[in-house]
Short mmCIF file of C-alpha atoms in Angstrom, two decimals:
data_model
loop_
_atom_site.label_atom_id
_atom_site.label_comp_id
_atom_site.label_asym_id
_atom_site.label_seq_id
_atom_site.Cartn_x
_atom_site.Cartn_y
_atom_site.Cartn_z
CA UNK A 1 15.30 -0.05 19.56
CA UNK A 2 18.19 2.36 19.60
CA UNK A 3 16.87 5.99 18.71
CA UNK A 4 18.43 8.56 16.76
CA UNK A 5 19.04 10.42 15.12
CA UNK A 6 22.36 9.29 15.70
CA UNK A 7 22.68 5.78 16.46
CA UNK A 8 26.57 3.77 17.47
CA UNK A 9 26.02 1.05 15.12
CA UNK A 10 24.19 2.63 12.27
CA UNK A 11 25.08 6.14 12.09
CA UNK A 12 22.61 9.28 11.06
CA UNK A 13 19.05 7.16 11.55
CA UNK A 14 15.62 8.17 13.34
CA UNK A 15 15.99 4.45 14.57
CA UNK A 16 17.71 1.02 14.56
CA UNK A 17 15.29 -1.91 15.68
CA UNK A 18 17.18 -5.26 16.37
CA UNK A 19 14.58 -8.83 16.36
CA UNK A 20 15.30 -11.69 17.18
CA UNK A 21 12.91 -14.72 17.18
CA UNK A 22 12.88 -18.00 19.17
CA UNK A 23 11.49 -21.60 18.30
CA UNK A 24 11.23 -23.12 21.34
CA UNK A 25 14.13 -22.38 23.61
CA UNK A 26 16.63 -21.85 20.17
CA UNK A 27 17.04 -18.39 19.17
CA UNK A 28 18.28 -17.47 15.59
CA UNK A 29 21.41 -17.04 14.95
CA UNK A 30 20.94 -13.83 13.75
CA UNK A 31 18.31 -11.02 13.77
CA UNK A 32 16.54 -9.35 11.78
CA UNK A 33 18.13 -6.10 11.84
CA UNK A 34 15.45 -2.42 10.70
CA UNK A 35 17.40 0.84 9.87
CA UNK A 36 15.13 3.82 9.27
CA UNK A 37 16.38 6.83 7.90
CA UNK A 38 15.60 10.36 8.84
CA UNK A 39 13.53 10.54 5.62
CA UNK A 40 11.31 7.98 6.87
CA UNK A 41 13.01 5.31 4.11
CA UNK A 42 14.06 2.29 6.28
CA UNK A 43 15.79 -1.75 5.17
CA UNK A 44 15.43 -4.57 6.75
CA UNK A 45 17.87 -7.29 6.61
CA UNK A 46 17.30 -10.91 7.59
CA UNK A 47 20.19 -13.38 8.05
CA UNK A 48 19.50 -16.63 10.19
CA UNK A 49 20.94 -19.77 10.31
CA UNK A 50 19.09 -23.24 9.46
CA UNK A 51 16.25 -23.90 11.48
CA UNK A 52 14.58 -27.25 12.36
CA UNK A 53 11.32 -27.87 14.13
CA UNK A 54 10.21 -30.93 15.99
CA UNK A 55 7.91 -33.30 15.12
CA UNK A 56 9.35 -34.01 11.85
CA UNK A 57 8.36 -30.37 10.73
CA UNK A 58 10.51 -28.66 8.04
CA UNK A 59 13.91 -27.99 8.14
CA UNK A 60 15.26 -24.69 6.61
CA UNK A 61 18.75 -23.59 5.49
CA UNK A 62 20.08 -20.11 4.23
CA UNK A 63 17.24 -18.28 4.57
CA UNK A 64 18.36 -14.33 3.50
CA UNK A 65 16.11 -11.41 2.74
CA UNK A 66 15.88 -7.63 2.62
CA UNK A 67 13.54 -5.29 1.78
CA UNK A 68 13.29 -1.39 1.55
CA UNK A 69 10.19 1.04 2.78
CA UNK A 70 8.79 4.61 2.86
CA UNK A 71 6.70 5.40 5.75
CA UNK A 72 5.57 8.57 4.13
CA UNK A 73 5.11 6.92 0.29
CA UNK A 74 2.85 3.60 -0.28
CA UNK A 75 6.36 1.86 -1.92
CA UNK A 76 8.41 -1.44 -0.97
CA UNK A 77 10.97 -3.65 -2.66
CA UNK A 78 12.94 -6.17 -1.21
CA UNK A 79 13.89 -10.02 -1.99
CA UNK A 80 14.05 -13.34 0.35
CA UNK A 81 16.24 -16.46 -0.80
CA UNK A 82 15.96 -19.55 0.64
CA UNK A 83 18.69 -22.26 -0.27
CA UNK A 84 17.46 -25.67 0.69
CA UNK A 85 14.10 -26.58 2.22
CA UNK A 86 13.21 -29.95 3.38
CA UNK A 87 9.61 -31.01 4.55
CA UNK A 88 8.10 -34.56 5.41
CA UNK A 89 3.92 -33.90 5.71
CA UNK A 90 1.95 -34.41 4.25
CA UNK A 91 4.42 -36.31 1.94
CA UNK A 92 8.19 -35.76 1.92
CA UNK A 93 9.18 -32.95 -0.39
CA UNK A 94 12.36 -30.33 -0.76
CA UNK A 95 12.93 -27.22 -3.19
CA UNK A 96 16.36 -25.99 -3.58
CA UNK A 97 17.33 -22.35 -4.04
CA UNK A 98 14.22 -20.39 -4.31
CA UNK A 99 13.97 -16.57 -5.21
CA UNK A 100 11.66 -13.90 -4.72
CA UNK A 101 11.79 -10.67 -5.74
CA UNK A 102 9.94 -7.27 -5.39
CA UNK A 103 9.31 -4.04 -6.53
CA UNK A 104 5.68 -2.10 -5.40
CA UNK A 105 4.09 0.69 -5.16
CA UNK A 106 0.56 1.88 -4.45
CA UNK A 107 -0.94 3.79 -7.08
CA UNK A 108 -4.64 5.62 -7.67
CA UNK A 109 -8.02 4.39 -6.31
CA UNK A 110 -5.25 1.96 -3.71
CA UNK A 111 -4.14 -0.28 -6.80
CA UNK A 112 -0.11 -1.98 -6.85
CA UNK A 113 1.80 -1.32 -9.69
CA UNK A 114 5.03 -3.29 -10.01
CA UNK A 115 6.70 -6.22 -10.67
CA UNK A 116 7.28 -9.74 -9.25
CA UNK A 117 9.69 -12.31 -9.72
CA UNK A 118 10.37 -16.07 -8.88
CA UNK A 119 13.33 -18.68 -9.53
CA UNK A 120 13.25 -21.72 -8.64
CA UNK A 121 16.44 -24.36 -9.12
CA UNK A 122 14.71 -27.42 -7.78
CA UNK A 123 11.58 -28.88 -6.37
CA UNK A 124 10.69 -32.10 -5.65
CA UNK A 125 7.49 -33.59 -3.98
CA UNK A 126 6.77 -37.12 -4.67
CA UNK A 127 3.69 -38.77 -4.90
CA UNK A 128 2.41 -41.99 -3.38
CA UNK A 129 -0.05 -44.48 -4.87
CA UNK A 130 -0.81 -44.70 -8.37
CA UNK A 131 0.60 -40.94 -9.45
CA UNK A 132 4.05 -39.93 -9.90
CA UNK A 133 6.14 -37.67 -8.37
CA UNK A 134 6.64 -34.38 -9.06
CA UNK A 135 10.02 -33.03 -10.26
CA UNK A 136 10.65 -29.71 -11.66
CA UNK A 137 14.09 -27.96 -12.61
CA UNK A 138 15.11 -24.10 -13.62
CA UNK A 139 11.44 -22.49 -12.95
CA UNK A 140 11.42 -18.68 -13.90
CA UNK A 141 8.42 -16.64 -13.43
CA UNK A 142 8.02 -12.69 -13.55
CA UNK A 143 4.47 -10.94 -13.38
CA UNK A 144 4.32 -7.23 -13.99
CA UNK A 145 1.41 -5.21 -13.61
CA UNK A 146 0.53 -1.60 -13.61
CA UNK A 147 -2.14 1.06 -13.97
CA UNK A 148 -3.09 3.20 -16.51
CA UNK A 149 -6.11 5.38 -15.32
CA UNK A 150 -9.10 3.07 -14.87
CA UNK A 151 -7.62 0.06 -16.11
CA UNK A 152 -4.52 -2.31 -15.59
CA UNK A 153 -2.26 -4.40 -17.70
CA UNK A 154 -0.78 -7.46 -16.56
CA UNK A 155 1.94 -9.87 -17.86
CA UNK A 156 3.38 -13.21 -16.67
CA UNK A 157 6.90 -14.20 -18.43
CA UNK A 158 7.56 -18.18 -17.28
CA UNK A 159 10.74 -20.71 -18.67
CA UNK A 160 10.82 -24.11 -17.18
CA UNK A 161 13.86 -26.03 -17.69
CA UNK A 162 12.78 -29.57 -16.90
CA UNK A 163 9.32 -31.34 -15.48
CA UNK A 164 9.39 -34.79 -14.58
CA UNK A 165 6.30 -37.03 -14.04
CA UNK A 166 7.54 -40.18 -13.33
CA UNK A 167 8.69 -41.73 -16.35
CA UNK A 168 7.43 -38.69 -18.52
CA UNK A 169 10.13 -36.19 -19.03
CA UNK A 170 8.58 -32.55 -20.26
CA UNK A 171 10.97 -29.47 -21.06
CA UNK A 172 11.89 -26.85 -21.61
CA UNK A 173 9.10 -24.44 -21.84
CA UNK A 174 8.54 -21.17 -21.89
CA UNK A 175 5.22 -18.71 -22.18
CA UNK A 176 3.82 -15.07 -22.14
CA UNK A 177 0.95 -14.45 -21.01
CA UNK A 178 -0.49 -11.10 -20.98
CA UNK A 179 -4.26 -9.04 -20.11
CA UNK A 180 -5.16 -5.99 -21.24
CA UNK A 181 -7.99 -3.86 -20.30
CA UNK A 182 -8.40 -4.77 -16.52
CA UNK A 183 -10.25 -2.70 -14.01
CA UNK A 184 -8.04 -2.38 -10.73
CA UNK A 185 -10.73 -0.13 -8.80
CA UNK A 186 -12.94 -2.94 -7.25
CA UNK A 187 -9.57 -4.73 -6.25
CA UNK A 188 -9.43 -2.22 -3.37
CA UNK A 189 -13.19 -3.10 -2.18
CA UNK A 190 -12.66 -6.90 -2.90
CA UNK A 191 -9.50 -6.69 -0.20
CA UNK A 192 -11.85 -4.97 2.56
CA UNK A 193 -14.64 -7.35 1.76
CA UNK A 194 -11.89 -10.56 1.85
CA UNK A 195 -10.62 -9.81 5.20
CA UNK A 196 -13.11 -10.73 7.78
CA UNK A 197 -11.31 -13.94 8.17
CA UNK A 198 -11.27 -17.12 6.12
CA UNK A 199 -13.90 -19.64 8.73
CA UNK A 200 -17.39 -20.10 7.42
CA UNK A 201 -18.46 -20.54 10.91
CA UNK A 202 -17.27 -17.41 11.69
CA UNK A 203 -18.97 -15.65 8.96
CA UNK A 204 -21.94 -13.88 9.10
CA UNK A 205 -24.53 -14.27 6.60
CA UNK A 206 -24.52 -10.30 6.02
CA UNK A 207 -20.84 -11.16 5.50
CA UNK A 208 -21.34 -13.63 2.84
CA UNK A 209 -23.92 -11.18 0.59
CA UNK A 210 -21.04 -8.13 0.77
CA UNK A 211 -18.71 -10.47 -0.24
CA UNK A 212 -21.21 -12.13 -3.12
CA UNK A 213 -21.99 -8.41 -4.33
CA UNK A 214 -18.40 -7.65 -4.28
CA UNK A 215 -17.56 -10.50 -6.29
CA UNK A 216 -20.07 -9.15 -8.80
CA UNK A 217 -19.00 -5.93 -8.54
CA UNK A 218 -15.32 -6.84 -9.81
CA UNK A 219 -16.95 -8.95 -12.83
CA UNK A 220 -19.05 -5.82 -13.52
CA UNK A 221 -16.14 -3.88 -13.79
CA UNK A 222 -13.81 -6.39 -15.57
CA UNK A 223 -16.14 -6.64 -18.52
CA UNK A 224 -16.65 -3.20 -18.55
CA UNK A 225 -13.08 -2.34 -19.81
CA UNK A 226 -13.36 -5.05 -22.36
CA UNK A 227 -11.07 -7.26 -21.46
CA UNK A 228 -7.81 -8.78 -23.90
CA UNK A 229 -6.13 -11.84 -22.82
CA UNK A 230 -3.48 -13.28 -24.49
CA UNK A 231 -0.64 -16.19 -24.75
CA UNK A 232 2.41 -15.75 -27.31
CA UNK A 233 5.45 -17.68 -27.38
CA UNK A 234 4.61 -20.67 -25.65
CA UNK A 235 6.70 -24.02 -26.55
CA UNK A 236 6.99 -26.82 -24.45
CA UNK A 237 8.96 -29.68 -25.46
CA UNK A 238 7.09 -33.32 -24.61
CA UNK A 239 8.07 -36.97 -25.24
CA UNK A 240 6.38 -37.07 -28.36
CA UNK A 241 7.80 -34.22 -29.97
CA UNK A 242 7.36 -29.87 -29.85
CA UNK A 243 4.30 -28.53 -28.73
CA UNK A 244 3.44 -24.32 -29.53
CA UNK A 245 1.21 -22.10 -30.19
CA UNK A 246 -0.89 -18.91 -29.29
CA UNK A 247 -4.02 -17.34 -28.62
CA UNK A 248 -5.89 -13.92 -28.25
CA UNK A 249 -9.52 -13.37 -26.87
CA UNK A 250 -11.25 -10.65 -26.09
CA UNK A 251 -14.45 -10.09 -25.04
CA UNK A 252 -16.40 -6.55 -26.23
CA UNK A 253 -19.82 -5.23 -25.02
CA UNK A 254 -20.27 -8.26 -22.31
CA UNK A 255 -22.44 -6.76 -18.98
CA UNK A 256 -22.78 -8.80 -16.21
CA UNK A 257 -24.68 -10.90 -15.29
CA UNK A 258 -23.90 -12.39 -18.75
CA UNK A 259 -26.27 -13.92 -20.87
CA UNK A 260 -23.94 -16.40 -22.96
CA UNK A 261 -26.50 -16.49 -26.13
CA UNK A 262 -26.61 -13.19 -26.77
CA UNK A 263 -22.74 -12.56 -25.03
CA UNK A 264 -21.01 -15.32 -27.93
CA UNK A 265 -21.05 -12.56 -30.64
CA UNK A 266 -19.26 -10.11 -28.56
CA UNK A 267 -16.34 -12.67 -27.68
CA UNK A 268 -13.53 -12.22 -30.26
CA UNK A 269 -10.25 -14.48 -30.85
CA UNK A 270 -8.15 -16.52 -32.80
CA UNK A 271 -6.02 -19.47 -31.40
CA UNK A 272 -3.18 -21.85 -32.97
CA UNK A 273 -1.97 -24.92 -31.65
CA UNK A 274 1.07 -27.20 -33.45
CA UNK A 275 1.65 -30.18 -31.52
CA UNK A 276 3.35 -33.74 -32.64
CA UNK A 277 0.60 -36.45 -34.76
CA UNK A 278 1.28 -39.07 -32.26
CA UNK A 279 0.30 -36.40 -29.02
CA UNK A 280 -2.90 -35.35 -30.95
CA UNK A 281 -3.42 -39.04 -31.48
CA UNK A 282 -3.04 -39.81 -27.84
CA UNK A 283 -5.58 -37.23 -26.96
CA UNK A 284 -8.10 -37.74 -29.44
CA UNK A 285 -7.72 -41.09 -28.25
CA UNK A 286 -8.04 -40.13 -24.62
CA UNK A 287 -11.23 -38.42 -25.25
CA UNK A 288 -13.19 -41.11 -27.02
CA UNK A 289 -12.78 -43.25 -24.90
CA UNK A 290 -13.58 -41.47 -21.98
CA UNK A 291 -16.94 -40.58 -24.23
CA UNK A 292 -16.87 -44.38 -24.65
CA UNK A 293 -16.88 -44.86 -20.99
CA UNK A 294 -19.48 -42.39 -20.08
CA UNK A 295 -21.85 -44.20 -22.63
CA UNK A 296 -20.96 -48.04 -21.31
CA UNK A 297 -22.22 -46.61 -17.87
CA UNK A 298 -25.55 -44.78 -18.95
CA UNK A 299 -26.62 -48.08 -21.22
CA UNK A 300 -25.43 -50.30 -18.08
CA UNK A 301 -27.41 -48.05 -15.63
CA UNK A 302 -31.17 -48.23 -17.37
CA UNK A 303 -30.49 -51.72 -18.40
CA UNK A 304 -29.57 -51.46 -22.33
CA UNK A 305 -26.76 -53.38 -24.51
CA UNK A 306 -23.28 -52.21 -24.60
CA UNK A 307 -21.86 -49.89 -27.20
CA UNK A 308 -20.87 -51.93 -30.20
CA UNK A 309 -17.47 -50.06 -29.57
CA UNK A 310 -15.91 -51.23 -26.57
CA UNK A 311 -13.55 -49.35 -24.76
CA UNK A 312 -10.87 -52.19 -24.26
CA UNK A 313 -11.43 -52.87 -27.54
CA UNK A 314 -10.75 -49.65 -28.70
CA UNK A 315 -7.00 -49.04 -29.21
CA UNK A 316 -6.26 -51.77 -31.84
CA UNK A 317 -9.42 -50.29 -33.92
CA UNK A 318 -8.70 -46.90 -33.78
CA UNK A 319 -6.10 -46.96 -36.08
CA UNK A 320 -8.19 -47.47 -38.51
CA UNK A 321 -10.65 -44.81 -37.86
CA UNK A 322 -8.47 -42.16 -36.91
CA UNK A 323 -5.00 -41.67 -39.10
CA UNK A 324 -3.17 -38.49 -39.69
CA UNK A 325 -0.28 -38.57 -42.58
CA UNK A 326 1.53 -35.84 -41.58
CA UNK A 327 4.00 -35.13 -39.48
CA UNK A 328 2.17 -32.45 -36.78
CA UNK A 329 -1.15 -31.56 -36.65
CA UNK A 330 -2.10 -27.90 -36.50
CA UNK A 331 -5.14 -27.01 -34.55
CA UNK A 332 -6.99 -23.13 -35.25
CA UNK A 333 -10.18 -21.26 -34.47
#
């Protein structure tokens, strides 16, 4: 720590604090490197070189970040990059160029306002077994949230360029989703009630009931605000054709704990879904004969006949049960 307020390498500052971090006997090669200004506003900038750990842990290249504070104002923004990361447990995986991004600030009652952002060129993680692996290309996500007295708003923007499932090939996409109506307040009391530590043996059963009321406490207050949640704009591009639609909900009058008989009237929405004839074929399909299934197994348990509709029989006769002319189906409630 070099103190100020005039410091050789970074002129008029109340400090300059230099860290550097070892794995094993290999140092980085470079450190992360604090300025704080007179003011009390500081940046910290991180520049190391690849990293690799033994034991077949993960290896990490181009890892660069900085971030800005105010010791004397609740506010931070910063971003981290990180241009290749390999990994091999518990199955091999890698992500390429990945992107965060920052921008907080602490608001009434202890609430973060602000905005977050994530971009992702590449990940891959495959699979073993029976499922396939996982490849996704050109992920964008940014969440924005912020206060307005008692309540909070909150609104995740995502685009997907490409998701591959094996032989399935999904993309692009893109969605807004959005809540209105939220009640930050209990956040603050959820956060002191979350951080005893995350071991159940360690937990104390007087632990457990603050963190139980809490809980209730938050759904208390969520309902209270009536609540909107929302999707617009989402498309999503699938084998079997374009896939879109929306959906608004909100709940009015709803108390917790909530008594779903009487709570039904006070839940308010409407929903649309377009999708392909031959995807809403496959999943009408899906369904009965999962149904199907369920119903083979109860008769077989207690010892009765099987369905007269079997489920291998099922795909050849469903075409003649189940036919839609046109060229999309549209779904709405």
């Amino acid at each position: 720590i070099e103190h100020g307020p005039w410091t050789p390498r970074g002129g008029w500052l109340l400090a300059l604090l230099e860290t550097r971090v070892r794995v094993g006997a290999t140092g980085l090669s470079a450190p992360l490197l604090t300025r704080v200004g007179l003011s009390g506003r500081g940046r910290a900038r991180l520049t190391p070189g690849g990293m690799r750990f033994d034991g077949g842990g993960p290896h990490l290249d181009g890892l660069e970040g900085e971030f800005s504070f105010d010791v004397q104002g609740p506010a931070t923004a910063g971003w981290l990059q990180i241009a290749a990361l390999d990994w091999h447990w518990p199955g091999p995986g890698s992500l390429k160029n990945l992107r965060l991004d920052w921008q907080l600030s602490q608001g009434l009652a202890g609430v973060l306002r602000g905005e977050l952002g994530l971009r992702l060129a590449r990940l891959a993680v495959p699979a073993g077994g029976v499922e396939p692996p996982l490849e996704l290309a050109g992920l964008t996500l940014r969440v924005g949230f912020q206060s307005k007295r008692e309540l909070m708003s909150l609104e995740l923007a995502a685009e997907l360029e490409a998701l591959d499932l094996g032989a399935e090939h999904y993309g692009p996409a893109r969605a807004r989703l959005y809540g209105d109506n939220l009640a930050p307040p209990s956040l603050r009391r959820l956060r002191s009630a979350l951080s005893t530590g995350l071991n159940p043996r360690g937990i104390s059963q007087s632990v457990v009931r603050q963190r139980a009321g809490t809980l209730e406490l938050l759904a208390r207050e969520l309902l209270r605000g009536n609540p909107v949640i929302g999707l617009e704009g989402l498309e999503l591009t699938t084998p079997s054709g374009s896939v879109d639609g929306s959906l608004r909900l909100q709940a009015r009058g709803l108390r917790w704990p909530i008594d779903w008989p009487q709570a039904l009237p006070g839940l308010q929405g409407v929903a649309e879904l377009r999708l392909p004839a031959p995807l809403a074929r496959a999943m009408v399909e899906a369904r009965t004969r999962e149904r199907l299934l369920a119903a083979r197994a109860r008769r077989a348990a207690v010892g009765e006949a099987k369905p007269a509709l079997d489920p291998e029989t099922f795909e050849p006769v469903s075409y003649t049960h189940l036919t839609l002319p046109t060229k999309e189906a549209v779904c709405w409630c």
